[in-house]
XYZ file of C-alpha atoms in Angstrom:
634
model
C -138.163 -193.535 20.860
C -138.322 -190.974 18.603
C -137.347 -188.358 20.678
C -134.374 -190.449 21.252
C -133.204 -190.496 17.803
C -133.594 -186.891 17.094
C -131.411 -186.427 20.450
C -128.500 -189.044 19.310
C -128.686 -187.260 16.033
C -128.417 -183.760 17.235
C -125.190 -185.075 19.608
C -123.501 -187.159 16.301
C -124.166 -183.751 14.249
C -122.226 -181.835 17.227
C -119.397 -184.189 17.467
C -118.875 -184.127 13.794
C -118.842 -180.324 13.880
C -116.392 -180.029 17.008
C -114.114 -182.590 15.653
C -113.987 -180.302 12.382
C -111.923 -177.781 14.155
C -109.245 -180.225 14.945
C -109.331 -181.626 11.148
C -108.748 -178.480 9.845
C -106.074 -176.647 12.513
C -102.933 -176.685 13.141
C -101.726 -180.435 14.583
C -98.424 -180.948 15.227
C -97.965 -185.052 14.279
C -95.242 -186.706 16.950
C -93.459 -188.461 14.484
C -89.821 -188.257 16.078
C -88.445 -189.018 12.237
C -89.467 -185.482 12.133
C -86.133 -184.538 13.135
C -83.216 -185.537 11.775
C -82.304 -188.472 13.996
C -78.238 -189.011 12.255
C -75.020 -186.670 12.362
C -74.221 -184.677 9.628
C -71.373 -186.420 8.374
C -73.068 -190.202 8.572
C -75.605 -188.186 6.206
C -73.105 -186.615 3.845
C -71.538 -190.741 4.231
C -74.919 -192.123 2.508
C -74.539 -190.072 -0.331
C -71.386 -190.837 -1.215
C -72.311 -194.588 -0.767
C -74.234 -193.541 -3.508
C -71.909 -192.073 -5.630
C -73.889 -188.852 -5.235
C -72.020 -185.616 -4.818
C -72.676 -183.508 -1.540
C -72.019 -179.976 -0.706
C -72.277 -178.540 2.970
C -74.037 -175.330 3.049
C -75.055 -172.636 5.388
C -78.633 -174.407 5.988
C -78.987 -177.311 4.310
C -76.637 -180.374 2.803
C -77.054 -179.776 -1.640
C -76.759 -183.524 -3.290
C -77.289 -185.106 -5.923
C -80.819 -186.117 -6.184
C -81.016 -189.417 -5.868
C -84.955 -189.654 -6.595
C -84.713 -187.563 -10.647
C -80.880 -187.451 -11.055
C -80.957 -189.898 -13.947
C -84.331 -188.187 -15.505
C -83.159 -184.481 -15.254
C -79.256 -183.255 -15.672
C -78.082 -181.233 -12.413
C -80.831 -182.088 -10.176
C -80.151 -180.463 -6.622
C -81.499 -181.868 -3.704
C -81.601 -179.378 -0.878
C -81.591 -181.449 2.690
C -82.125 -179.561 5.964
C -79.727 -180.270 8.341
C -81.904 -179.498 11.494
C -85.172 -181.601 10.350
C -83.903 -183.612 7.305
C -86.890 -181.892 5.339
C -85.809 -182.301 1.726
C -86.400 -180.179 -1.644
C -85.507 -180.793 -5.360
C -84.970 -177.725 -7.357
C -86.096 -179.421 -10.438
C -88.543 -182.380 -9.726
C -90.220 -180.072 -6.788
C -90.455 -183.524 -4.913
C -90.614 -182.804 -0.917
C -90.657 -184.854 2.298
C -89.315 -185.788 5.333
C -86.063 -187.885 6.334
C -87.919 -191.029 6.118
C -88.546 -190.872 2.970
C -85.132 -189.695 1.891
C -83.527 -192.528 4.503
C -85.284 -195.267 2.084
C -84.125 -193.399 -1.657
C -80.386 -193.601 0.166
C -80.578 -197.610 1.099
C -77.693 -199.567 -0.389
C -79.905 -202.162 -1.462
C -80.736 -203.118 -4.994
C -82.995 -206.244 -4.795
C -85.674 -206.317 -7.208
C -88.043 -206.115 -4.243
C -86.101 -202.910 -3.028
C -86.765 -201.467 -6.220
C -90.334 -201.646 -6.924
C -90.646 -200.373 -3.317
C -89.019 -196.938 -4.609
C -91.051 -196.805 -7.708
C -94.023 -196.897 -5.631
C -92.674 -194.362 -3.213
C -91.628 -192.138 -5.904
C -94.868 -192.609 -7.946
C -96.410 -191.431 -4.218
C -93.951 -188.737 -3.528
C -95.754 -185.190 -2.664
C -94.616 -182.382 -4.748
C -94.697 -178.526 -4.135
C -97.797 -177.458 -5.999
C -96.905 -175.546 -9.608
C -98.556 -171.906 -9.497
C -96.793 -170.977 -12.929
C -99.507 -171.831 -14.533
C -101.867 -170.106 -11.999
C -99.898 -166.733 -12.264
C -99.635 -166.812 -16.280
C -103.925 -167.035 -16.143
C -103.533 -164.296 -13.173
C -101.553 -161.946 -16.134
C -104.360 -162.633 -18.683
C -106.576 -160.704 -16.350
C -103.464 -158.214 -15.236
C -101.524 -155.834 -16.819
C -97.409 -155.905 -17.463
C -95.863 -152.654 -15.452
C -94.119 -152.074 -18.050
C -97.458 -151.429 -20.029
C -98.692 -148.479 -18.227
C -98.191 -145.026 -19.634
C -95.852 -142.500 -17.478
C -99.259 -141.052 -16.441
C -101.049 -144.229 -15.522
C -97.594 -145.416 -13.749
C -97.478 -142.072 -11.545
C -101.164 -142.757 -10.891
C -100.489 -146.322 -9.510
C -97.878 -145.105 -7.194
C -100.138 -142.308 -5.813
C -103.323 -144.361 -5.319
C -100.676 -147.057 -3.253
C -98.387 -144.602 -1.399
C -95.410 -146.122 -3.174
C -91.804 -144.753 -3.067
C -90.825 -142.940 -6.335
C -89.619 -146.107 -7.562
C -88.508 -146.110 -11.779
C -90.833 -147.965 -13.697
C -87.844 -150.166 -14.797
C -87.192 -151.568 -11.378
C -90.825 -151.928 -10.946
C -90.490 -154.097 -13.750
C -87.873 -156.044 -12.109
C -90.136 -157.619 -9.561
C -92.195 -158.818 -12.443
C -95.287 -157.612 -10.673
C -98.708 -156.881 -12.619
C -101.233 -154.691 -11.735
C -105.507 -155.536 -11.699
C -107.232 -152.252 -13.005
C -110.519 -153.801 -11.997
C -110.177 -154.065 -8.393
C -106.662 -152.193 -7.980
C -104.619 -154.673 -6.380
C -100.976 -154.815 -7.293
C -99.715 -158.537 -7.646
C -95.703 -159.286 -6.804
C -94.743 -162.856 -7.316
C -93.137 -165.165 -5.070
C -89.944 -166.817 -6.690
C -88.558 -170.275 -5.419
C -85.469 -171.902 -6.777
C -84.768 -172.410 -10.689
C -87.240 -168.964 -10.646
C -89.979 -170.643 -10.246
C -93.626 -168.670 -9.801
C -94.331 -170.839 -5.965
C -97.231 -167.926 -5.086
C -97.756 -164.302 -4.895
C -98.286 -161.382 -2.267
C -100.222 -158.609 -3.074
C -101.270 -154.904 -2.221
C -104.554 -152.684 -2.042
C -105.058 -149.334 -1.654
C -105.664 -147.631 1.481
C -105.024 -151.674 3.041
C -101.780 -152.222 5.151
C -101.879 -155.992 5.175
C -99.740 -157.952 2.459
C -101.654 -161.236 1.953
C -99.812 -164.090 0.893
C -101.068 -166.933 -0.937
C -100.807 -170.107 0.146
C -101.540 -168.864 3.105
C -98.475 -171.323 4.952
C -95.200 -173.327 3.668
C -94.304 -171.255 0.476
C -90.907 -171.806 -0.717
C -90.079 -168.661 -2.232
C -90.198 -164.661 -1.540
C -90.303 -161.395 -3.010
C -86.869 -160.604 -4.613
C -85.685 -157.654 -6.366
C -82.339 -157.867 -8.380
C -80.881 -154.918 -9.740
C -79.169 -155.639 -13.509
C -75.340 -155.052 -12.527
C -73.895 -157.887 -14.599
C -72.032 -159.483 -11.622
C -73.531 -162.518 -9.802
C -73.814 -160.702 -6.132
C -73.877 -163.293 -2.749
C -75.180 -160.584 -0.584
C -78.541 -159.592 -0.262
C -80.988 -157.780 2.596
C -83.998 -159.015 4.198
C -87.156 -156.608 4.709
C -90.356 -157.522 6.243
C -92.790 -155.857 4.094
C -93.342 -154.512 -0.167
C -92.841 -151.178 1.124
C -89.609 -151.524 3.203
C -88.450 -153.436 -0.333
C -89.344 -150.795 -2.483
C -87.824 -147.948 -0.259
C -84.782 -149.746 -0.365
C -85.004 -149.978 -4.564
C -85.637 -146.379 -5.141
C -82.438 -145.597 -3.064
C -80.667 -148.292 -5.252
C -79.480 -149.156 -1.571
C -78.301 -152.633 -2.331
C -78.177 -154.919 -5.565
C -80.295 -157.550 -4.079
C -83.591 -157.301 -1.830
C -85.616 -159.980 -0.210
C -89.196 -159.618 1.332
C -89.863 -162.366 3.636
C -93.701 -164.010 2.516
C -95.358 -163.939 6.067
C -93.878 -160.995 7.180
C -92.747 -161.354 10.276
C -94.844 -164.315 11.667
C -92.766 -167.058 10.431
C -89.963 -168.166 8.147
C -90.841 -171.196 6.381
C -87.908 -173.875 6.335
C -89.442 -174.662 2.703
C -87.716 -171.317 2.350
C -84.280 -172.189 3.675
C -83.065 -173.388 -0.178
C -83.659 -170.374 -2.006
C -81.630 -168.358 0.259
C -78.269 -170.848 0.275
C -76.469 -169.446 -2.243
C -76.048 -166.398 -0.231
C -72.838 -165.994 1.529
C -74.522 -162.507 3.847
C -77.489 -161.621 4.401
C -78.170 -157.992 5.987
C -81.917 -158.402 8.024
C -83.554 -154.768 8.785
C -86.771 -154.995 10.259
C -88.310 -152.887 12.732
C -87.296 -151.019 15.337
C -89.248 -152.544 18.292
C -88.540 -155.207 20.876
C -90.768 -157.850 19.019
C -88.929 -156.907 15.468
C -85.303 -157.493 17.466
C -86.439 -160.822 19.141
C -87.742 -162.105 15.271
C -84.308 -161.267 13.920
C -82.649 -163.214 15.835
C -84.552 -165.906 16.067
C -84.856 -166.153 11.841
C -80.642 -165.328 12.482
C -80.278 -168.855 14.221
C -82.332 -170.666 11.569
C -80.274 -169.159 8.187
C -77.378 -169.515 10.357
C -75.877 -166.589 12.407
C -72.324 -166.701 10.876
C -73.416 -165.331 7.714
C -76.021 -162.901 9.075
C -75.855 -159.071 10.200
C -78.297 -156.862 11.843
C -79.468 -153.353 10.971
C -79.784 -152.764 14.978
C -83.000 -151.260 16.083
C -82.805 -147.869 17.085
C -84.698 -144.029 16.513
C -81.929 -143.546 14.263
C -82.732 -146.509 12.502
C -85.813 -147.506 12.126
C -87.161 -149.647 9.355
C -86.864 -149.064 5.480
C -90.392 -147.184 4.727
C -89.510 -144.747 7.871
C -86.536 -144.208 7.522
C -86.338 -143.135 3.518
C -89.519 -141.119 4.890
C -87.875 -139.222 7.738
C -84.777 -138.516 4.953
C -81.881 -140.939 6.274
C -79.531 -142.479 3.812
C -80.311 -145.800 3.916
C -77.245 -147.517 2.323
C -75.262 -145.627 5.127
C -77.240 -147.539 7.588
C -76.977 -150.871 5.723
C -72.846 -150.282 5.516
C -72.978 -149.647 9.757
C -75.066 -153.367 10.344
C -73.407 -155.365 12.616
C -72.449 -159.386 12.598
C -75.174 -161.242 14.518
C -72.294 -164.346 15.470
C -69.363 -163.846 17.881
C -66.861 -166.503 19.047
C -67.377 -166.820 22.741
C -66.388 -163.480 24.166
C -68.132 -159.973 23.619
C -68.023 -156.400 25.043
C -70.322 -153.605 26.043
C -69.886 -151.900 22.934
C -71.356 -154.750 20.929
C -74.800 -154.651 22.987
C -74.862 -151.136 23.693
C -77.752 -150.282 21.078
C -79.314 -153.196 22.275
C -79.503 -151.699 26.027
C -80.814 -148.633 24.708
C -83.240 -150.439 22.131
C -84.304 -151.653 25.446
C -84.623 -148.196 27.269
C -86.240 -146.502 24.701
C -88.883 -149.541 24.079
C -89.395 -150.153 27.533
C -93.107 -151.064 27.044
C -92.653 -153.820 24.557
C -89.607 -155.355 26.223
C -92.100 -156.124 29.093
C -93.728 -158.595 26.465
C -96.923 -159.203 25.196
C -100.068 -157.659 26.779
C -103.254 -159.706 28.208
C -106.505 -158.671 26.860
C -108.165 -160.594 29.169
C -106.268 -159.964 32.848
C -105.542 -156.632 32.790
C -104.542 -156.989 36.708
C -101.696 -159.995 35.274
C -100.176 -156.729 33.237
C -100.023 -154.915 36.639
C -97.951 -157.611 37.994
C -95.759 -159.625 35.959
C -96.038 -155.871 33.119
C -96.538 -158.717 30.044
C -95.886 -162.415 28.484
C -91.771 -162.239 27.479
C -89.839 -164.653 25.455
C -87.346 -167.227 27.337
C -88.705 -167.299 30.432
C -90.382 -170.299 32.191
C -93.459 -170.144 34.303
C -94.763 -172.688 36.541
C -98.684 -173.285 37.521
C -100.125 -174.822 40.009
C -103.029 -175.331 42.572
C -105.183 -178.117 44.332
C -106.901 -180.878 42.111
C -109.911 -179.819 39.951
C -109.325 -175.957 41.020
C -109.427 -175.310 37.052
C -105.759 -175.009 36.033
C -106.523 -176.208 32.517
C -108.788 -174.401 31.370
C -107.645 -171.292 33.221
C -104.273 -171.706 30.952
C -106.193 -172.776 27.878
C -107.760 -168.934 28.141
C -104.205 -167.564 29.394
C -102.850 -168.917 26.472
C -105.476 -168.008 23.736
C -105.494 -164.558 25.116
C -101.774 -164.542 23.672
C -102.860 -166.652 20.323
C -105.192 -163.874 19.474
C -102.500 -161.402 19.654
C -100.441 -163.277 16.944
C -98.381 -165.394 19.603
C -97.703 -168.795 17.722
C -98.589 -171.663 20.764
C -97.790 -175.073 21.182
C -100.068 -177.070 23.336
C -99.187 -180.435 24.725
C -101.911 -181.578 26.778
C -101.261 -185.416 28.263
C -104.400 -185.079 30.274
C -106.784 -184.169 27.994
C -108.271 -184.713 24.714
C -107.226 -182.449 22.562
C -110.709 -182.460 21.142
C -111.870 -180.994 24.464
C -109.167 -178.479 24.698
C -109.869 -177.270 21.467
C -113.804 -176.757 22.302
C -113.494 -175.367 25.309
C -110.757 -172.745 23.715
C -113.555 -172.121 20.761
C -116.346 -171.153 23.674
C -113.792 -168.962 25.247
C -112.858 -167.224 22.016
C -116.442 -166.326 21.495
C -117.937 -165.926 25.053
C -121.115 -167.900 24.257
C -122.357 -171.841 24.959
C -121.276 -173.388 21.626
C -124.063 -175.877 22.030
C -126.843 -172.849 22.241
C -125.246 -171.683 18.903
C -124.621 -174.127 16.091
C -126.023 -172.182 13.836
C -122.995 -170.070 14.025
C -120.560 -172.422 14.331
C -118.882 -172.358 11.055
C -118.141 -168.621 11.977
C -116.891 -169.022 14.940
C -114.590 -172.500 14.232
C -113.098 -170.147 10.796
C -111.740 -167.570 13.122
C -110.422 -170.136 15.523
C -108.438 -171.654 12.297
C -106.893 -168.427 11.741
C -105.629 -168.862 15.203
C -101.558 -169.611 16.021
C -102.242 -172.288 17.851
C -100.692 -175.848 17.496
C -101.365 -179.357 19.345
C -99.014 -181.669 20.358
C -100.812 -185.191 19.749
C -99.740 -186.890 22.764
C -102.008 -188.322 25.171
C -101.258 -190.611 28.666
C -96.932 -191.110 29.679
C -94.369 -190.270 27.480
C -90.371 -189.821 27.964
C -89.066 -186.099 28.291
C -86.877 -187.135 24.617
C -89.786 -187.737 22.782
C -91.903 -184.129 24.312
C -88.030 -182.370 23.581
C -88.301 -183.870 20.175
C -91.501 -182.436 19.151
C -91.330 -179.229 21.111
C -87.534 -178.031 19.411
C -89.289 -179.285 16.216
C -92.190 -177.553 15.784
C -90.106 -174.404 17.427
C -88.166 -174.583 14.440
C -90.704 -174.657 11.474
C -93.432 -172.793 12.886
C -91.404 -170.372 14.848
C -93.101 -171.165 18.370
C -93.447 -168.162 21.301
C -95.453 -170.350 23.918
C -95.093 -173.933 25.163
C -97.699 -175.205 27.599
C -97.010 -178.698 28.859
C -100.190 -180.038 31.192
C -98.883 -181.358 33.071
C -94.829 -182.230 33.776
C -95.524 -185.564 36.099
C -97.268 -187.265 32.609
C -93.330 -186.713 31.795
C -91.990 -188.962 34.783
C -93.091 -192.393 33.634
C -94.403 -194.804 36.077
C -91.589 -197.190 36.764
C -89.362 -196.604 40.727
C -92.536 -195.110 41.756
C -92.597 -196.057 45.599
C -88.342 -194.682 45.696
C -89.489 -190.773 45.730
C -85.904 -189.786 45.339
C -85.665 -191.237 42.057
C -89.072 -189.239 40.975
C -87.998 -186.135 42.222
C -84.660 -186.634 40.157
C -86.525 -187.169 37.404
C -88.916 -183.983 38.118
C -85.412 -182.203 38.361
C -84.133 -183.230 35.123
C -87.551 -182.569 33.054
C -87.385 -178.522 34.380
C -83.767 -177.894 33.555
C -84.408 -179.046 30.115
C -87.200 -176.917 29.606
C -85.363 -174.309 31.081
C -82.304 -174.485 29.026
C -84.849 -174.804 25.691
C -86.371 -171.733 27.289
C -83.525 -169.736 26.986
C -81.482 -171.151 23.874
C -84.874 -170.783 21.635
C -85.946 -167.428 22.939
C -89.506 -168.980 23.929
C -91.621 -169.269 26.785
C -92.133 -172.459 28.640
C -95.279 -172.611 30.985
C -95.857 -175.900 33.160
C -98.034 -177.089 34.530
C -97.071 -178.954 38.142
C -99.695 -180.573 40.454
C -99.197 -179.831 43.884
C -97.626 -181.918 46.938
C -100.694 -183.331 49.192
C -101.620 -180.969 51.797
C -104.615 -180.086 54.030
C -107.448 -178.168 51.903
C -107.301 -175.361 54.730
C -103.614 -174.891 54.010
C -102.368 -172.116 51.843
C -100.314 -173.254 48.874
C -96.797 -171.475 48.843
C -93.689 -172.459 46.358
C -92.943 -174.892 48.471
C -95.599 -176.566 48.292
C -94.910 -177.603 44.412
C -94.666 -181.243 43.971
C -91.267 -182.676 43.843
C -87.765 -181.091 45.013
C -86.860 -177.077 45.388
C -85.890 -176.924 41.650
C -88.840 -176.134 39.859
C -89.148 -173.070 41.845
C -85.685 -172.047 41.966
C -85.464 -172.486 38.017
C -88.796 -170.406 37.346
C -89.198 -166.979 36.180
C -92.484 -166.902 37.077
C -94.773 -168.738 39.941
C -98.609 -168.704 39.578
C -100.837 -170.466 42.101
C -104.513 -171.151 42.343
C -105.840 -170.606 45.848
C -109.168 -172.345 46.124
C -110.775 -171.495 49.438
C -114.625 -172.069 48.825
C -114.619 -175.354 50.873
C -112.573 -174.091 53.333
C -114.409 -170.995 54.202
C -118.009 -169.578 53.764
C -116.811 -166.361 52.000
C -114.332 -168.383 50.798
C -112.982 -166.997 47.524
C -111.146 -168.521 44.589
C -107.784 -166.711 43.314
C -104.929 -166.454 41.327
C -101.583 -165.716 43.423
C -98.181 -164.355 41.524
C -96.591 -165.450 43.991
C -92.592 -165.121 41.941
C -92.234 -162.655 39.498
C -87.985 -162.663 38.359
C -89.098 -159.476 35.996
C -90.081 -156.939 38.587
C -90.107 -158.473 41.910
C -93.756 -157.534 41.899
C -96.286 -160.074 43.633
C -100.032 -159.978 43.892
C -103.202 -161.458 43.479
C -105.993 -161.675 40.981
C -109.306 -162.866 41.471
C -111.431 -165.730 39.537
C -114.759 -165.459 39.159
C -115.901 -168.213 36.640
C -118.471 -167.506 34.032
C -119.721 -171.387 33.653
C -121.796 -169.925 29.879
C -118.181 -168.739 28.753
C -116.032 -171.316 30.185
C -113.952 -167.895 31.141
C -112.319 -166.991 34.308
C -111.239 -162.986 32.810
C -111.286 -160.354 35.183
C -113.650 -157.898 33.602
C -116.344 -156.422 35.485
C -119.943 -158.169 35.143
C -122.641 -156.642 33.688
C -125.615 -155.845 35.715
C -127.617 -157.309 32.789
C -127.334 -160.171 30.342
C -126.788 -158.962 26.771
C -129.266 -159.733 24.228
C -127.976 -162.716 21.322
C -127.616 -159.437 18.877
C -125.669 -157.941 20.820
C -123.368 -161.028 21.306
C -123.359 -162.225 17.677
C -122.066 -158.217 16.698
C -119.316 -158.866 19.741
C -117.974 -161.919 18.123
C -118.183 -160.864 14.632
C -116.020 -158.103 15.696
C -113.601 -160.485 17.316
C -113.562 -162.492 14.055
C -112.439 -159.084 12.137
C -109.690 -158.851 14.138
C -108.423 -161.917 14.441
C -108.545 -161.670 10.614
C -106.629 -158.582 10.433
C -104.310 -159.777 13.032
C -103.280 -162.825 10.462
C -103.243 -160.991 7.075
C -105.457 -163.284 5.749
């Protein structure tokens, strides 16, 4: 008995701990309110039921706000017209559409009415860091305070531009003597302090704090007495400052993540811009993020600074001694109406040529022979899995896929099979190559580097309709900027209704891949699906035909991957991974999977002769834990 109780104690302590991961990442709810559900003019039509004035802007619809307008003069609600995510510049009160939907009801019943109060005594509001940064300047001190000497100092010991200490000034930064880190402010609308990035010597990362969803950036504005519209977009401090000491343009915007996302929280602060110049890098991945950000500020009122030698980004290019306002006057519109020419993609061809290794995508890590094949993982294309039943497909894509994630490849998961509790362990004991149950000791180690992790879950579990997956999918694209969509699988998609007339199913089947195959393209991101196979003798070699459902799935894929299973078929019978379409190169192979049952890993490394001891491991994955640090800025 008591052995008993110490066991059921020992498996409630584990659950508790393995459920903690999923607590604390990234979970995508499927709340289909999420996205605005109405047309834009039966939206601007409930505020003027209200006698609320309405604006349409680049981004976002600019009311009236109906939830502080008769508290505070001028309040400006900022409503996204993508996901009805709201903003007010003055109360700070956020949400979704829902909650907006019920402020814009017609209804004035007394019973109506206490329901608002209630909701607007509930109402979650972006968190107030002025007071946070004016304690942060107790312990800083002013630019503007340092001596010439101690100014010239700071810029040496950072590897700053010769930027005047007046413009310094200008990004109201403040500098910590004590541990030399340099402190610029993020500012949000009605110049708000929303957070702050900041800078160390001999460091290249530019943390941000909070760490996700701040709605404000970096922003220089040079004192010309004119109120500009126009303003350029840099990735990093340095790029920002390069641009300053130039005096290049009047207005300069660093982006808070960098280049991993673009909050929509954002969106507001950047409406009153009429164009907006974005000059990031000049490789593959830099070009892809441009436009991709382009679409969500709105690609009529963007330009790009096109990646080439000749232009590379800010920091290099003042470096190598190019006039950088001459390359900001040559950026080119990002939107054309329907018809272009040669000329206008001609940089973009050679970008290509002259980048050839990252247009090939992202590298594996893990499957080194994959890279030989199919060269990389590239944006917009679809790939379609399959094999036999219980061959491993899952949790040979769950390490496919965190491969990517660990490479800074933001993933959305939608697993209809299984828990996403079990996903997200058996993910963890890939990550760090050991039995997680043989290791609890360092479990809080290992689940804070998974955290750091890219990865999202979809929350579905059992049938659902392709409209609600689309729903969710083109949502969470949006906000959190996804690269990687695995659905496991597509017939959880086809509902269970018709199912004896096959026709119907395989119509069905049909519809579900051209969807994901037109989001594929239109959002830049890759789809991979998962597709069990049709029923066929276990001595039979799978082939693309053998994909359950009609010829489409095949046709429509960039990329084919199979599982060959032939242990029970044969007594040297092997298990393997075929590529057996590749649309990139035309080049087809195989890899082999040898599974590693302590790991839950199926990557094609060689096996060591001998086990390595538990110090040796523990130094492996707190190495892997740096770098997915580094990797994240965090």
């Amino acid at each position: 008995m008591i052995f008993k109780f110490f066991l059921h104690a020992f498996t409630l302590k584990k659950k508790q701990q393995i459920k903690s991961i999923i607590i604390n990442n990234h979970y995508l709810h499927t709340d289909t309110n999420s996205v605005l559900n109405i047309s834009i003019s039966h939206l601007k039509q409930l505020f003027k039921q209200k006698c609320l004035s309405v604006v349409d802007g680049h981004v976002c619809l600019i009311a009236d706000c109906p939830i502080c307008n008769n508290e505070k003069k001028d309040a400006k609600l900022y409503v996204n017209k993508t996901t009805g995510f709201f903003m007010c510049d003055k109360c700070k009160c956020t949400g979704s559409w829902d909650i907006l939907r019920k402020f814009l009801s017609t209804q004035k019943s007394m019973e109506k009415l206490k329901e608002l109060d209630i909701l607007k005594a509930d109402l979650r509001k972006e968190q107030d860091f002025d007071k946070k940064w004016k304690d942060m300047k107790e312990n800083c001190r002013d630019i503007m305070e340092l001596t010439t000497e101690e100014y010239n100092a700071l810029l040496d010991n950072f590897s700053l531009p010769d930027v005047s200490q007046e413009d310094m000034s200008q990004l109201k930064c403040i500098y910590k003597e004590t541990s030399k880190v340099l402190y610029f402010p993020l500012i949000g609308l009605e110049n708000s302090v929303v957070g702050y990035k900041f800078i160390e010597t001999d460091v290249k990362a530019e943390p941000t704090f909070p760490v996700s969803s701040v709605s404000g950036c970096v922003t220089y504005k040079q004192n010309t007495g004119k109120n500009d519209n126009t303003a350029v977009i840099v990735e990093s401090i340095y790029d920002l400052l390069a641009l300053v000491a130039q005096k290049s343009a009047n207005i300069i915007i660093c982006l808070p993540y960098n280049l991993k996302t673009l909050p929509q929280q954002l969106l507001p602060y950047m409406e009153s811009f009429k164009k907006l110049t974005l000059w990031f890098g000049n490789d593959e991945t830099s070009w892809y993020t441009a436009r991709q950000f382009a679409k969500k500020l709105n690609e009529k009122r963007c330009y790009f600074v096109r990646p080439t030698d000749l232009q590379p980004q800010p920091k290099l290019a003042a470096e190598m001694g190019y006039n950088l306002k001459g390359i900001l006057e040559n950026a080119q519109a990002v939107w054309h109406k329907s018809i272009t020419t040669f000329r206008e993609f001609r940089e973009e061809v050679l970008s290509d040529l002259q980048n050839i290794d990252k247009v090939q995508g992202v590298k594996w890590k893990r499957y080194p022979v994959l890279n030989r094949i199919l060269k990389g993982h590239r944006r917009g294309e679809l790939t379609i899995l399959t094999g036999p039943t219980g061959c491993g497909k899952t949790t040979f894509m769950s390490e496919y896929s965190l491969d990517l994630a660990m490479q800074g490849v933001n993933t959305l998961w939608g697993s209809f099979e299984i828990r996403n509790a079990r996903l997200a362990r058996t993910m963890l004991q890939q990550m760090v190559e050991l039995p997680l149950d043989q290791h609890l000791d360092n479990f809080d180690l290992y689940a804070d580097a998974f955290e750091k992790l890219p990865i999202y879950f979809m929350t579905f579990h059992g049938q659902q309709t392709i409209k609600v997956v689309m729903d969710a999918v083109e949502h969470a694209t949006y906000v959190h900027d996804i690269a990687h969509v695995i659905i496991d699988n597509v017939q959880f998609m086809m509902g269970t209704s018709d199912e004896s007339k096959h026709m119907d199913r395989f119509w069905k089947q049909d519809d579900i891949i051209a969807k994901f195959r037109n989001f594929a393209t239109k959002y830049n991101c890759h789809v991979t699906a998962i597709i069990h196979p049709r029923k066929e003798r276990s001595e039979e070699e799978l082939t693309t035909s053998s994909i359950f459902g009609g010829a489409k799935a095949s046709q429509e894929a960039d990329n084919v991957l199979i599982i060959q299973d032939k242990r029970f078929s044969s007594v040297r019978g092997k298990k393997y991974l075929q590529v057996a379409k590749n649309r990139y190169s035309g080049d087809l192979g195989i890899m082999m999977l040898e599974f590693e049952k302590s790991s839950l890993s199926y990557s094609s490394r060689l096996k060591q002769k001998s086990e390595n001891t538990e110090k040796e491991k523990f130094l492996k994955i707190t190495h892997t834990t740096k770098q997915i640090n580094k990797r994240t800025d965090i």
